[in-house]
Amino acid sequence: MAVTGNVTGSVPGRRGGPLAGVRVVELAGIGPGPFAAMLLADLGADVVRVDRPGGGGLAVNPAFDITNRNKRSVLVDLKSADGPARVLDLVERADVLIEGLRPGVAERLGVGPADCHARNPRLVYGRMTGWGQDGPLAHTAGHDIAYIAVTGALGMIGNPGEPPAVPANLVGDYAGGSLYLVIGVLAALQHARTPGGSGQVVDAAIVDGTAHLTAMIHGMMAAGGWQDRRGANLLDGGCPFYGSYETSDGGYMAVGALEQQFYDTFVELLGIKDQAPARKDLARWGELREAVAARFKTRTREEWTAVFEGTDACVAPVLSLREAPHHPHLAARGTFVEAAGITQPAPAPRFSATPATAVSGPALPGAHTESVAADWGVPALLGKESDA
């Protein structure tokens, strides 16, 4: 079950972690931008989210928006006369800014890179978009599914003869988007802090990051080891010993017995050692798949989990989101925590010398205006003149 240690409901302005002391301004958005800012906050950065009056974005109750955990929030109307100046007061004291607006919008609002670097030349200005800051589609609306579609990633996922399977928004928004933005921001921050270094703009486009994720597959395809179609390859469900199989109770088991020694253990424990055809004979993969599928259908998911538990057969039960926190291994590691009444993934990765030790509830819009104004020295957030 989810652990409850190392959690708090306090304001996360002063926390541990490898990014303690780093100040981040996040212009409120949806999807990959907030997730990237959450990751920086999980690692100890003081992230101040600039929310707009009246809210916006996805219809999620802010009290349950986990991507806003470990942050603080202030309300600023960027379209008001003094809105941009208030944000620039924060920028002057920040190390990083993250925004996910369409290209040109931040500039029109008066908080674009030029405006920000005029106040803070060492600022790392992180831009999160789907199509990037330039190119024919730069100003076109889009979502995760479109970005991963044009990069070839979506076309790889699913069964042959069926529509591609949609992997939620994990591959594009978060893997190809948020994580690449964070990598870029941290690299640029390192550069800004070196002697003679300066701030710069990080253009993180989901299409770029997602395409980058397919590097190994492109290499395999060039070498003749990958067919450019779904369900025909070693890692896309085409291989009978790398895929998922239904059990007698409607559950599923995931099999990843790629290496010979793991495969030998797998077929022995599955009980088809004598029937299993040669694993390297691609012409008999269909026969092997049928044998594996038929065998898995003879027991429940729980029974098969017990058979393979603790072995090197590389087999695991396919769990739901609600089941995952109760897995014995994840529970032992504290992979999930409970904070603000919400079971959620714990910060990752982990650090031996500078652990992030707190998880606070989602920052409600405008809830931390006073504390941010005091900690960052920006009284203008309270309607007073800045002393900058």
Coordinates of C-alpha atoms in Angstrom, one line a residue:
M1 CA 0.0 0.0 0.0
A2 CA 1.0 3.6 -0.3
V3 CA 3.4 4.9 2.4
T4 CA 2.5 8.0 4.4
G5 CA 6.0 8.9 5.6
N6 CA 8.0 12.0 4.4
V7 CA 4.8 13.9 3.5
T8 CA 3.6 17.3 4.6
G9 CA 0.8 19.7 4.0
S10 CA 3.0 22.7 4.6
V11 CA 4.0 25.4 2.2
P12 CA 7.0 24.1 0.1
G13 CA 9.0 27.4 0.0
R14 CA 11.9 25.9 2.0
R15 CA 12.6 22.3 1.3
G16 CA 15.5 19.9 0.8
G17 CA 16.5 18.3 -2.4
P18 CA 19.3 18.7 -5.0
L19 CA 17.6 21.8 -6.4
A20 CA 17.2 23.6 -3.1
G21 CA 17.8 27.3 -3.6
V22 CA 16.8 27.3 -7.3
R23 CA 13.9 29.6 -8.0
V24 CA 11.4 28.9 -10.8
V25 CA 8.6 31.0 -12.2
E26 CA 5.9 28.9 -14.0
L27 CA 3.4 30.6 -16.1
A28 CA 0.3 28.5 -15.6
G29 CA -0.7 26.2 -18.4
I30 CA -1.8 22.6 -18.9
G31 CA -0.1 19.2 -19.5
P32 CA 3.7 19.0 -20.0
G33 CA 4.6 22.5 -18.6
P34 CA 3.1 21.9 -15.2
F35 CA 4.5 18.4 -15.1
A36 CA 8.0 19.7 -15.8
A37 CA 7.6 22.3 -13.1
M38 CA 6.3 19.7 -10.7
L39 CA 9.4 17.6 -11.3
L40 CA 11.7 20.6 -10.5
A41 CA 9.6 21.3 -7.4
D42 CA 9.9 17.6 -6.4
L43 CA 13.6 18.0 -6.6
G44 CA 13.6 20.9 -4.2
A45 CA 13.2 24.0 -6.4
D46 CA 11.0 26.8 -5.1
V47 CA 8.4 26.9 -7.9
V48 CA 6.0 29.8 -8.0
R49 CA 3.1 29.2 -10.3
V50 CA 1.6 32.4 -11.8
D51 CA -2.1 31.6 -12.1
R52 CA -4.6 33.7 -13.9
P53 CA -7.7 35.0 -12.2
G54 CA -10.6 32.8 -13.0
G55 CA -8.4 29.8 -13.7
G56 CA -8.4 28.0 -17.0
G57 CA -7.1 24.8 -18.6
L58 CA -8.5 21.3 -18.0
A59 CA -11.6 20.9 -15.8
V60 CA -9.8 19.4 -12.8
N61 CA -10.5 20.5 -9.3
P62 CA -7.3 22.3 -8.3
A63 CA -7.3 20.4 -5.0
F64 CA -6.6 17.2 -6.9
D65 CA -4.2 18.5 -9.5
I66 CA -1.1 16.6 -8.5
T67 CA 1.1 18.3 -11.1
N68 CA 0.8 21.4 -8.8
R69 CA 2.2 19.7 -5.7
N70 CA 5.2 21.1 -4.0
K71 CA 4.6 24.5 -5.6
R72 CA 3.3 27.9 -4.5
S73 CA 0.8 30.0 -6.4
V74 CA 0.2 33.7 -6.9
L75 CA -2.6 35.3 -9.0
V76 CA -1.5 37.7 -11.7
D77 CA -3.6 39.0 -14.6
L78 CA -1.0 39.3 -17.4
K79 CA -3.5 41.3 -19.4
S80 CA -3.8 44.0 -16.8
A81 CA -1.8 47.2 -16.9
D82 CA 0.6 46.1 -14.1
G83 CA 0.5 42.3 -14.7
P84 CA 3.7 42.0 -16.8
A85 CA 5.6 44.2 -14.3
R86 CA 4.7 41.9 -11.4
V87 CA 5.9 38.8 -13.3
L88 CA 9.1 40.6 -14.3
D89 CA 9.7 41.4 -10.6
L90 CA 9.6 37.7 -10.0
V91 CA 11.7 36.9 -13.0
E92 CA 14.4 39.3 -11.8
R93 CA 14.8 37.1 -8.7
A94 CA 14.4 33.7 -10.5
D95 CA 16.8 31.2 -12.0
V96 CA 14.3 29.6 -14.4
L97 CA 11.0 30.5 -16.1
I98 CA 8.7 27.9 -17.7
E99 CA 5.9 28.7 -20.1
G100 CA 3.8 26.7 -22.5
L101 CA 2.0 29.4 -24.5
R102 CA 1.8 29.4 -28.3
P103 CA 4.8 31.0 -30.0
G104 CA 4.6 34.8 -29.8
V105 CA 2.0 35.0 -27.0
A106 CA 4.5 35.6 -24.2
E107 CA 6.1 38.3 -26.3
R108 CA 2.7 40.0 -26.8
L109 CA 2.0 39.8 -23.1
G110 CA 5.3 41.5 -22.3
V111 CA 7.0 38.5 -20.7
G112 CA 8.9 37.1 -23.6
P113 CA 12.6 36.2 -23.6
A114 CA 13.7 39.7 -24.5
D115 CA 11.7 41.3 -21.7
C116 CA 12.8 38.8 -19.2
H117 CA 16.5 38.8 -20.1
A118 CA 16.5 42.6 -20.0
R119 CA 15.7 42.2 -16.3
N120 CA 17.7 39.0 -15.6
P121 CA 20.4 38.1 -18.2
R122 CA 21.2 34.8 -16.4
L123 CA 17.6 33.5 -16.6
V124 CA 16.9 30.2 -18.2
Y125 CA 13.8 30.6 -20.2
G126 CA 12.1 27.3 -20.8
R127 CA 9.5 27.1 -23.6
M128 CA 7.2 24.0 -23.8
T129 CA 5.2 23.5 -27.0
G130 CA 4.0 20.7 -29.2
W131 CA 5.4 21.8 -32.6
G132 CA 8.2 24.1 -31.4
Q133 CA 8.9 27.8 -31.8
D134 CA 9.3 27.6 -35.6
G135 CA 8.2 25.5 -38.6
P136 CA 5.0 25.3 -40.7
L137 CA 2.9 24.1 -37.8
A138 CA 4.4 26.2 -35.0
H139 CA 1.2 28.3 -34.6
T140 CA -1.2 25.4 -35.1
A141 CA -3.2 23.9 -32.2
G142 CA -2.5 20.3 -31.3
H143 CA -2.4 17.7 -28.6
D144 CA -0.2 14.7 -27.6
I145 CA -1.8 12.3 -30.1
A146 CA -1.0 14.5 -33.1
Y147 CA 2.6 15.1 -32.0
I148 CA 3.4 11.4 -31.5
A149 CA 1.6 10.6 -34.8
V150 CA 3.9 12.6 -37.1
T151 CA 7.0 11.4 -35.4
G152 CA 6.3 7.7 -36.1
A153 CA 5.9 6.8 -32.4
L154 CA 2.2 6.3 -32.4
G155 CA 2.4 4.1 -35.6
M156 CA 4.6 1.6 -33.7
I157 CA 2.1 0.9 -30.9
G158 CA -0.7 -1.6 -31.2
N159 CA -1.7 -4.8 -33.0
P160 CA -1.3 -5.3 -36.8
G161 CA -4.5 -4.8 -38.7
E162 CA -5.9 -2.6 -35.9
P163 CA -5.7 1.2 -35.2
P164 CA -2.7 2.3 -33.3
A165 CA -3.1 2.0 -29.5
V166 CA -3.2 5.4 -27.8
P167 CA -0.7 5.4 -24.8
A168 CA -2.6 8.1 -22.8
N169 CA -0.5 11.2 -23.0
L170 CA 2.6 9.6 -21.5
V171 CA 4.8 9.3 -24.7
G172 CA 4.4 12.8 -26.1
D173 CA 3.4 15.3 -23.4
Y174 CA 5.5 13.8 -20.6
A175 CA 8.3 11.7 -22.0
G176 CA 8.9 13.7 -25.2
G177 CA 7.9 17.0 -23.7
S178 CA 8.2 17.5 -19.9
L179 CA 11.4 15.4 -19.4
Y180 CA 13.2 17.0 -22.3
L181 CA 12.2 20.4 -21.0
V182 CA 13.7 19.5 -17.6
I183 CA 16.9 18.2 -19.2
G184 CA 17.2 21.3 -21.2
V185 CA 16.5 23.6 -18.3
L186 CA 19.0 21.9 -16.0
A187 CA 21.7 21.9 -18.7
A188 CA 21.1 25.6 -19.4
L189 CA 21.1 26.4 -15.7
Q190 CA 24.5 24.7 -15.4
H191 CA 25.8 26.8 -18.3
A192 CA 24.4 30.0 -16.8
R193 CA 26.2 29.3 -13.5
T194 CA 29.6 28.8 -15.1
P195 CA 32.1 31.7 -15.3
G196 CA 31.1 33.8 -18.2
G197 CA 27.9 31.9 -18.7
S198 CA 24.6 33.5 -19.5
G199 CA 20.9 32.7 -19.6
Q200 CA 19.3 31.4 -22.8
V201 CA 16.0 30.1 -24.3
V202 CA 15.3 26.4 -24.2
D203 CA 13.0 25.4 -27.1
A204 CA 11.4 22.1 -26.0
A205 CA 9.1 20.7 -28.6
I206 CA 7.2 17.5 -28.1
V207 CA 7.8 16.5 -31.7
D208 CA 11.6 16.8 -31.2
G209 CA 11.7 14.9 -27.9
T210 CA 9.4 12.1 -29.1
A211 CA 11.4 11.7 -32.3
H212 CA 14.6 11.6 -30.1
L213 CA 13.0 8.7 -28.1
T214 CA 12.9 6.6 -31.2
A215 CA 16.6 6.8 -31.8
M216 CA 17.3 3.1 -31.0
I217 CA 14.4 1.9 -33.2
H218 CA 15.8 4.0 -36.2
G219 CA 19.1 2.3 -35.7
M220 CA 17.6 -1.1 -35.6
M221 CA 15.6 -0.3 -38.7
A222 CA 18.7 0.9 -40.6
A223 CA 20.4 -2.4 -39.6
G224 CA 17.5 -4.5 -40.9
G225 CA 16.5 -5.6 -37.5
W226 CA 13.2 -3.7 -37.3
Q227 CA 10.2 -3.8 -39.7
D228 CA 8.4 -0.5 -40.2
R229 CA 5.0 -1.9 -39.2
R230 CA 3.2 -2.7 -36.0
G231 CA 3.3 -6.0 -34.2
A232 CA 6.1 -7.5 -36.2
N233 CA 9.2 -6.9 -34.1
L234 CA 11.0 -7.9 -31.0
L235 CA 9.7 -5.1 -28.7
D236 CA 6.3 -4.2 -30.2
G237 CA 4.2 -7.3 -29.4
G238 CA 5.3 -9.2 -32.5
C239 CA 7.5 -11.5 -30.4
P240 CA 5.6 -14.2 -28.5
F241 CA 7.9 -14.0 -25.5
Y242 CA 7.6 -10.2 -25.2
G243 CA 4.0 -9.2 -24.8
S244 CA 0.9 -9.6 -22.6
Y245 CA -1.4 -12.6 -22.2
E246 CA -4.9 -13.0 -20.8
T247 CA -5.4 -15.2 -17.7
S248 CA -8.5 -17.3 -16.8
D249 CA -10.0 -14.5 -14.7
G250 CA -9.7 -11.8 -17.4
G251 CA -6.5 -10.4 -16.0
Y252 CA -3.2 -10.1 -17.9
M253 CA 0.4 -11.1 -17.4
A254 CA 3.3 -9.3 -19.0
V255 CA 6.2 -11.4 -20.5
G256 CA 9.6 -10.0 -21.3
A257 CA 11.8 -13.2 -21.5
L258 CA 14.1 -11.9 -24.2
E259 CA 17.4 -13.5 -23.3
Q260 CA 17.9 -17.2 -23.6
Q261 CA 18.4 -17.9 -19.9
F262 CA 15.3 -16.0 -19.0
Y263 CA 13.3 -17.7 -21.8
D264 CA 14.4 -21.1 -20.5
T265 CA 13.1 -20.2 -17.0
F266 CA 9.9 -18.8 -18.5
V267 CA 8.9 -21.8 -20.5
E268 CA 9.8 -24.2 -17.7
L269 CA 7.7 -22.4 -15.1
L270 CA 4.9 -21.9 -17.6
G271 CA 4.9 -25.6 -18.2
I272 CA 5.4 -25.7 -22.0
K273 CA 9.1 -26.5 -22.1
D274 CA 8.5 -29.6 -24.2
Q275 CA 5.9 -28.1 -26.5
A276 CA 7.6 -24.7 -27.1
P277 CA 9.1 -24.5 -30.6
A278 CA 12.6 -23.0 -31.1
R279 CA 12.5 -19.4 -30.0
K280 CA 14.7 -18.2 -32.9
D281 CA 12.5 -19.7 -35.6
L282 CA 10.4 -16.7 -36.7
A283 CA 8.3 -18.9 -38.9
R284 CA 7.0 -20.7 -35.8
W285 CA 6.4 -17.6 -33.7
G286 CA 2.6 -17.9 -34.3
E287 CA 2.6 -21.5 -33.0
L288 CA 4.6 -20.4 -29.9
R289 CA 2.3 -17.6 -29.2
E290 CA -0.7 -19.9 -29.3
A291 CA 1.0 -22.3 -26.9
V292 CA 1.8 -19.5 -24.5
A293 CA -1.7 -18.0 -24.7
A294 CA -3.4 -21.3 -24.1
R295 CA -1.3 -22.0 -21.1
F296 CA -1.9 -18.6 -19.4
K297 CA -5.6 -19.1 -19.8
T298 CA -5.5 -22.1 -17.5
R299 CA -4.9 -20.1 -14.3
T300 CA -5.8 -16.7 -12.7
R301 CA -3.5 -13.7 -12.7
E302 CA -2.9 -14.2 -9.0
E303 CA -2.0 -17.8 -9.5
W304 CA 0.5 -17.0 -12.3
T305 CA 1.9 -14.2 -10.2
A306 CA 2.7 -16.7 -7.5
V307 CA 4.4 -19.0 -10.0
F308 CA 6.7 -16.4 -11.4
E309 CA 7.3 -14.2 -8.3
G310 CA 11.0 -13.9 -7.4
T311 CA 12.2 -15.7 -10.5
D312 CA 14.2 -14.6 -13.5
A313 CA 11.5 -15.4 -16.0
C314 CA 10.8 -11.7 -16.5
V315 CA 7.1 -12.0 -16.0
A316 CA 4.8 -9.6 -14.0
P317 CA 1.1 -9.1 -13.5
V318 CA -0.5 -6.2 -15.4
L319 CA -1.9 -4.0 -12.7
S320 CA -4.4 -1.1 -12.8
L321 CA -3.6 2.4 -11.5
R322 CA -5.5 1.6 -8.3
E323 CA -3.7 -1.7 -7.8
A324 CA -0.2 -0.5 -8.4
P325 CA 0.5 1.2 -5.0
H326 CA -0.3 -2.1 -3.3
H327 CA 2.3 -4.2 -5.2
P328 CA 4.7 -5.5 -2.5
H329 CA 7.8 -4.2 -4.2
L330 CA 6.4 -0.7 -4.8
A331 CA 5.1 -0.6 -1.3
A332 CA 8.4 -1.6 0.2
R333 CA 10.2 1.1 -1.8
G334 CA 7.6 3.8 -1.1
T335 CA 7.1 4.3 -4.8
F336 CA 3.7 5.8 -4.0
V337 CA 2.9 8.2 -1.1
E338 CA -0.2 9.7 0.3
A339 CA -0.4 13.5 0.6
A340 CA -3.4 15.8 1.0
G341 CA -5.6 12.7 1.0
I342 CA -4.3 11.7 -2.5
T343 CA -2.4 8.5 -3.3
Q344 CA 0.2 9.6 -5.8
P345 CA 3.7 8.7 -7.2
A346 CA 6.5 9.7 -5.0
P347 CA 9.2 12.1 -6.3
A348 CA 11.8 10.4 -8.5
P349 CA 14.6 9.8 -8.9
R350 CA 16.2 9.4 -5.5
F351 CA 19.4 11.0 -4.2
S352 CA 21.7 9.7 -1.5
A353 CA 23.0 13.1 -0.3
T354 CA 20.2 15.5 -1.1
P355 CA 16.9 13.6 -0.8
A356 CA 13.7 15.4 -1.4
T357 CA 11.8 14.7 1.8
A358 CA 8.4 16.5 1.4
V359 CA 5.3 16.2 -0.7
S360 CA 2.8 18.9 -0.2
G361 CA -0.7 19.1 -1.6
P362 CA -1.5 20.8 -4.9
A363 CA -1.0 24.6 -4.8
L364 CA -4.4 26.3 -4.9
P365 CA -4.5 29.4 -7.2
G366 CA -3.3 32.4 -5.3
A367 CA -2.9 30.7 -2.0
H368 CA 0.7 31.7 -1.4
T369 CA 0.8 35.4 -2.6
E370 CA 1.8 36.7 0.8
S371 CA 4.6 34.1 1.5
V372 CA 6.0 34.5 -2.0
A373 CA 5.9 38.3 -1.7
A374 CA 7.8 38.1 1.5
D375 CA 10.3 35.4 0.6
W376 CA 11.1 36.8 -2.9
G377 CA 11.0 40.4 -1.8
V378 CA 8.3 41.4 -4.3
P379 CA 5.7 43.5 -2.4
A380 CA 4.1 44.5 -5.7
L381 CA 2.4 41.1 -5.6
L382 CA 0.4 42.5 -2.7
G383 CA -0.5 45.7 -4.5
K384 CA 2.5 47.6 -3.1
E385 CA 5.4 49.2 -4.9
S386 CA 8.3 46.9 -5.5
D387 CA 11.7 47.8 -3.9
A388 CA 13.6 46.3 -6.9

